[in-house]
Short mmCIF file of C-alpha atoms in Angstrom, two decimals:
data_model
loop_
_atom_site.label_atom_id
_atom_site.label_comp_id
_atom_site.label_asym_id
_atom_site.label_seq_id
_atom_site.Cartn_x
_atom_site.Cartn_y
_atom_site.Cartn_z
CA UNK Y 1 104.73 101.18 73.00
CA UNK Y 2 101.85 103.05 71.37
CA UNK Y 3 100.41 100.36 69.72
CA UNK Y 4 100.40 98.13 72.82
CA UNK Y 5 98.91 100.88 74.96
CA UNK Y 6 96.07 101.61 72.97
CA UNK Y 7 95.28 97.70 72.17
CA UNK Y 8 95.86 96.97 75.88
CA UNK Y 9 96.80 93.54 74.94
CA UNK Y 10 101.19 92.48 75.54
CA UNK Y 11 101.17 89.69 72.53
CA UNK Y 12 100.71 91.99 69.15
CA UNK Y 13 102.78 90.98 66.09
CA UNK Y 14 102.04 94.25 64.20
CA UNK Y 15 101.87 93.10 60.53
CA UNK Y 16 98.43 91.00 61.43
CA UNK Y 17 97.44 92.59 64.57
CA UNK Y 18 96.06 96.10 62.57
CA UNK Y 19 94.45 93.71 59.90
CA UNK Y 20 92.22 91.97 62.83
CA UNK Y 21 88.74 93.90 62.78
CA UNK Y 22 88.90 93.76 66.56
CA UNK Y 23 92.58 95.44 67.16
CA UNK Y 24 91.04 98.37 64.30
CA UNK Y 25 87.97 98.89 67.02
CA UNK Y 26 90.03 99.28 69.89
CA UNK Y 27 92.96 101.73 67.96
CA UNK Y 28 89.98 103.90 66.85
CA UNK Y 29 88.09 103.86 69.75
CA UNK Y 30 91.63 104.25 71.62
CA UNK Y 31 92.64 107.15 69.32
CA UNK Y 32 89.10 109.20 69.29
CA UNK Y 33 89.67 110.23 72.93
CA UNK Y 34 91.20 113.45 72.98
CA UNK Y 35 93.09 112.38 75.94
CA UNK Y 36 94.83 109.28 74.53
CA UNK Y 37 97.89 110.80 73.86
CA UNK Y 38 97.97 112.64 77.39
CA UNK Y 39 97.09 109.31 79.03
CA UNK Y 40 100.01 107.48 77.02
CA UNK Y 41 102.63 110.56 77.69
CA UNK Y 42 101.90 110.46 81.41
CA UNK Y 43 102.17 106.66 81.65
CA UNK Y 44 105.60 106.61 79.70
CA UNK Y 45 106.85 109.38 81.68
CA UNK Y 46 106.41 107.22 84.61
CA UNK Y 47 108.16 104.41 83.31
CA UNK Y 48 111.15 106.46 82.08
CA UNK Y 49 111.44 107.79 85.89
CA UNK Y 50 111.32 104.46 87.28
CA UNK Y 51 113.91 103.58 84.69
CA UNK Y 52 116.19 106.65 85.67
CA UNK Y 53 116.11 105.89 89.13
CA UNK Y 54 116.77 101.97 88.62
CA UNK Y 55 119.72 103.17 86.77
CA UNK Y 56 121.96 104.46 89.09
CA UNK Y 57 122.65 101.02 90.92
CA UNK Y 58 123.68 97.57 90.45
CA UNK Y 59 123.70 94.52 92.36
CA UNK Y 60 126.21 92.61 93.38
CA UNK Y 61 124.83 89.19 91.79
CA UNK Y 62 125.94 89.07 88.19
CA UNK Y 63 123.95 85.96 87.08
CA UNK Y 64 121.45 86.08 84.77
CA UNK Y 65 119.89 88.26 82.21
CA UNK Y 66 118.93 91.04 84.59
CA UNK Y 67 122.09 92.19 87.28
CA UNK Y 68 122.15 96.04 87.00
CA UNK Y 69 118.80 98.18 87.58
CA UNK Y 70 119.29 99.74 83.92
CA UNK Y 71 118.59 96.23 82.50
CA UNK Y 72 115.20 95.88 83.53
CA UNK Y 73 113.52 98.59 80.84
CA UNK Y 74 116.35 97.77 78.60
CA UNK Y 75 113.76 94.44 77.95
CA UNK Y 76 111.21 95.16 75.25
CA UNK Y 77 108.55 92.65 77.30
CA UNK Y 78 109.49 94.66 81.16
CA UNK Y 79 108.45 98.12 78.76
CA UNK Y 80 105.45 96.01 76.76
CA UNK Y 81 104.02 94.86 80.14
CA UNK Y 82 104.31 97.96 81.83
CA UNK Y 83 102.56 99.91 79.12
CA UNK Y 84 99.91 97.39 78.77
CA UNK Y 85 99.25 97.06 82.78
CA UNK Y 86 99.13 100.92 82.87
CA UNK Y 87 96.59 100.68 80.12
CA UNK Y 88 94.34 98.04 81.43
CA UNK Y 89 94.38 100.03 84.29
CA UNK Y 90 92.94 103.39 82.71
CA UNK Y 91 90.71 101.77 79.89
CA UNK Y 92 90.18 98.11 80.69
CA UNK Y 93 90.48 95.34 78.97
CA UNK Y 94 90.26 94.93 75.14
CA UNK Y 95 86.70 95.36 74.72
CA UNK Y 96 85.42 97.06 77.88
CA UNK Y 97 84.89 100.91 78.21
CA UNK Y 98 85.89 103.37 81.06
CA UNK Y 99 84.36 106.56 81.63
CA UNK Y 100 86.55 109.62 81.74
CA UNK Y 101 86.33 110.15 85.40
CA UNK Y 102 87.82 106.91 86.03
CA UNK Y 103 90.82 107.44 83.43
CA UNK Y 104 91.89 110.03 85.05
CA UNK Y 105 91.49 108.36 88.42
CA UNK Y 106 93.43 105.44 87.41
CA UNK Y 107 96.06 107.93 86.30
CA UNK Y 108 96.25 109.71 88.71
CA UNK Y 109 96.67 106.51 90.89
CA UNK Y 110 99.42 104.78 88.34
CA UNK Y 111 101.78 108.48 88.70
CA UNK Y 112 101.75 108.00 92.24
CA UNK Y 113 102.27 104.74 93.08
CA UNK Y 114 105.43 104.92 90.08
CA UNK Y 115 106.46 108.14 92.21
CA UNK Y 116 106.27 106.32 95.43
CA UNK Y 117 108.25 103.26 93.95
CA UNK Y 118 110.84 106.19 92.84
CA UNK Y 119 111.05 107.65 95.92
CA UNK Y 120 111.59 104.34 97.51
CA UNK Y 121 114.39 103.66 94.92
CA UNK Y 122 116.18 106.81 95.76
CA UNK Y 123 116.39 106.20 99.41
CA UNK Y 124 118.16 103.04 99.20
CA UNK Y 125 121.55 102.47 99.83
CA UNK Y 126 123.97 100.59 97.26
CA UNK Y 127 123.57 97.70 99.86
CA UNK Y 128 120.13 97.67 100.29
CA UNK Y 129 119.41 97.88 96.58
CA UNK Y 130 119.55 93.94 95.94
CA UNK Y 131 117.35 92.73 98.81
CA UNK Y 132 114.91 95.86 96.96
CA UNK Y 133 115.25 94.50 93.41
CA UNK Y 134 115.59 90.45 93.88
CA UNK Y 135 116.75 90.24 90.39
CA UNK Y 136 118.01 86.82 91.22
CA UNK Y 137 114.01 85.88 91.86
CA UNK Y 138 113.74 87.34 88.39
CA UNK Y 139 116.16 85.81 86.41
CA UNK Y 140 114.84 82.63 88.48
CA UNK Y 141 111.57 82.78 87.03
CA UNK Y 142 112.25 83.72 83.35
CA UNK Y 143 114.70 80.83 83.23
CA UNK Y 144 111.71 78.51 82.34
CA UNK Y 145 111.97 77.01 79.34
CA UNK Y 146 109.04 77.42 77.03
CA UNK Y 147 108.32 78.07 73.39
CA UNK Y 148 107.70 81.12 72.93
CA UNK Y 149 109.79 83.17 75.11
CA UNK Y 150 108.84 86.80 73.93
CA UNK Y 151 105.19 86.07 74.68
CA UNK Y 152 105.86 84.26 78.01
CA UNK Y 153 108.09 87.16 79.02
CA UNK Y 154 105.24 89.96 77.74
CA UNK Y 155 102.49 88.02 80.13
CA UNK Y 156 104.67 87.65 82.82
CA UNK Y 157 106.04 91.66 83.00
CA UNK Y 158 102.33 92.45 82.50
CA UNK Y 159 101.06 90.80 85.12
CA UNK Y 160 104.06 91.90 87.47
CA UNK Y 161 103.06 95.53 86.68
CA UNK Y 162 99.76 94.92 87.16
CA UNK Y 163 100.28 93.84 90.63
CA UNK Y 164 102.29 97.18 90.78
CA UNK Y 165 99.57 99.00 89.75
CA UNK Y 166 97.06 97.73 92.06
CA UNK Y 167 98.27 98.70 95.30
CA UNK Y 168 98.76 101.97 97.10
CA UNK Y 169 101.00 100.60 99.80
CA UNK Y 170 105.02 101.38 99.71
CA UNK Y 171 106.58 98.31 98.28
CA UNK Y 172 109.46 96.75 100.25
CA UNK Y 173 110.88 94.73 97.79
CA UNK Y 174 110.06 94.31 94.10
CA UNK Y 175 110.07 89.97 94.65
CA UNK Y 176 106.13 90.43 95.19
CA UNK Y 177 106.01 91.13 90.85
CA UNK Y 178 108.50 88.75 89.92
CA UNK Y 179 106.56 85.80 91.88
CA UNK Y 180 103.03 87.40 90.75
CA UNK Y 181 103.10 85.37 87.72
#
């Protein structure tokens, strides 16, 4: 999760990613702000919340790869794109710099909208929890076949998250990042 928050990118095979000249630039310039590790701690805090309150319900649909709200960060590409969304959020893209004021704006703006979505979660009831989650549009969407799976499934979380991440609205239903893709 580290290494795909400070390189801000969701497809990084780490045996030739830290050889690429390019991936070294952005872990340095990633790791010389003293706030880096602040940044990263807040941003997985949020996503372990989120995870904590998914957790305590299921839905009723047991098809497919994702059926209870604990399976969703249980996926290493739902946790990659997260991190990386989060990151493109407070830093930009690969390449592009941020100043600090804005980091800590976009921050600020990625805690609350996670505490929102937690608040949300907690104040459903068991039956309102799968028209919330639409897992089934989930499972409907990952079910396309393509090559390579892990790095279809790392662009499509990221994106979904980075939907997530743009608004400031309470979301109704989490079908608007599973069809974002």
């Amino acid at each position: 999760m580290y290494i795909v928050f400070g390189l801000r990118k969701e497809k990084v095979d780490t045996e030739t990613v830290l050889a690429d000249e390019f991936s070294k630039l952005d872990m340095i310039d990633s790791m010389s702000d003293r706030n880096f590790l602040d940044f990263f701690m807040k941003i997985f805090a949020c996503m372990c919340r989120i995870d904590l309150a998914l957790f305590r319900l299921s839905t009723t649909d047991n098809n497919g790869r994702f059926f209870t709200g604990r399976h969703l960060f249980d996926s290493q590409p739902a946790c990659v794109g997260f991190m990386v969304a989060a990151s493109q959020k407070i830093f930009g893209r690969p390449g592009q710099h941020r100043g600090h004021e804005h980091q800590l704006h976009a921050t600020s703006s990625i805690v609350n909208t996670s505490n929102l979505l937690v608040s949300t979660i907690n104040a459903l009831t068991p039956d309102e929890f799968d028209e919330f989650l639409k897992f089934d549009v989930l499972n409907e969407a990952l079910s396309k076949k393509t090559q390579k799976i892990g790095d279809f499934e790392r662009a499509f979380f990221a994106e979904a998250f980075r939907v997530f991440f743009s608004t400031d609205e309470e979301i109704n239903s989490l079908e608007v990042l599973w069809r974002a893709y």
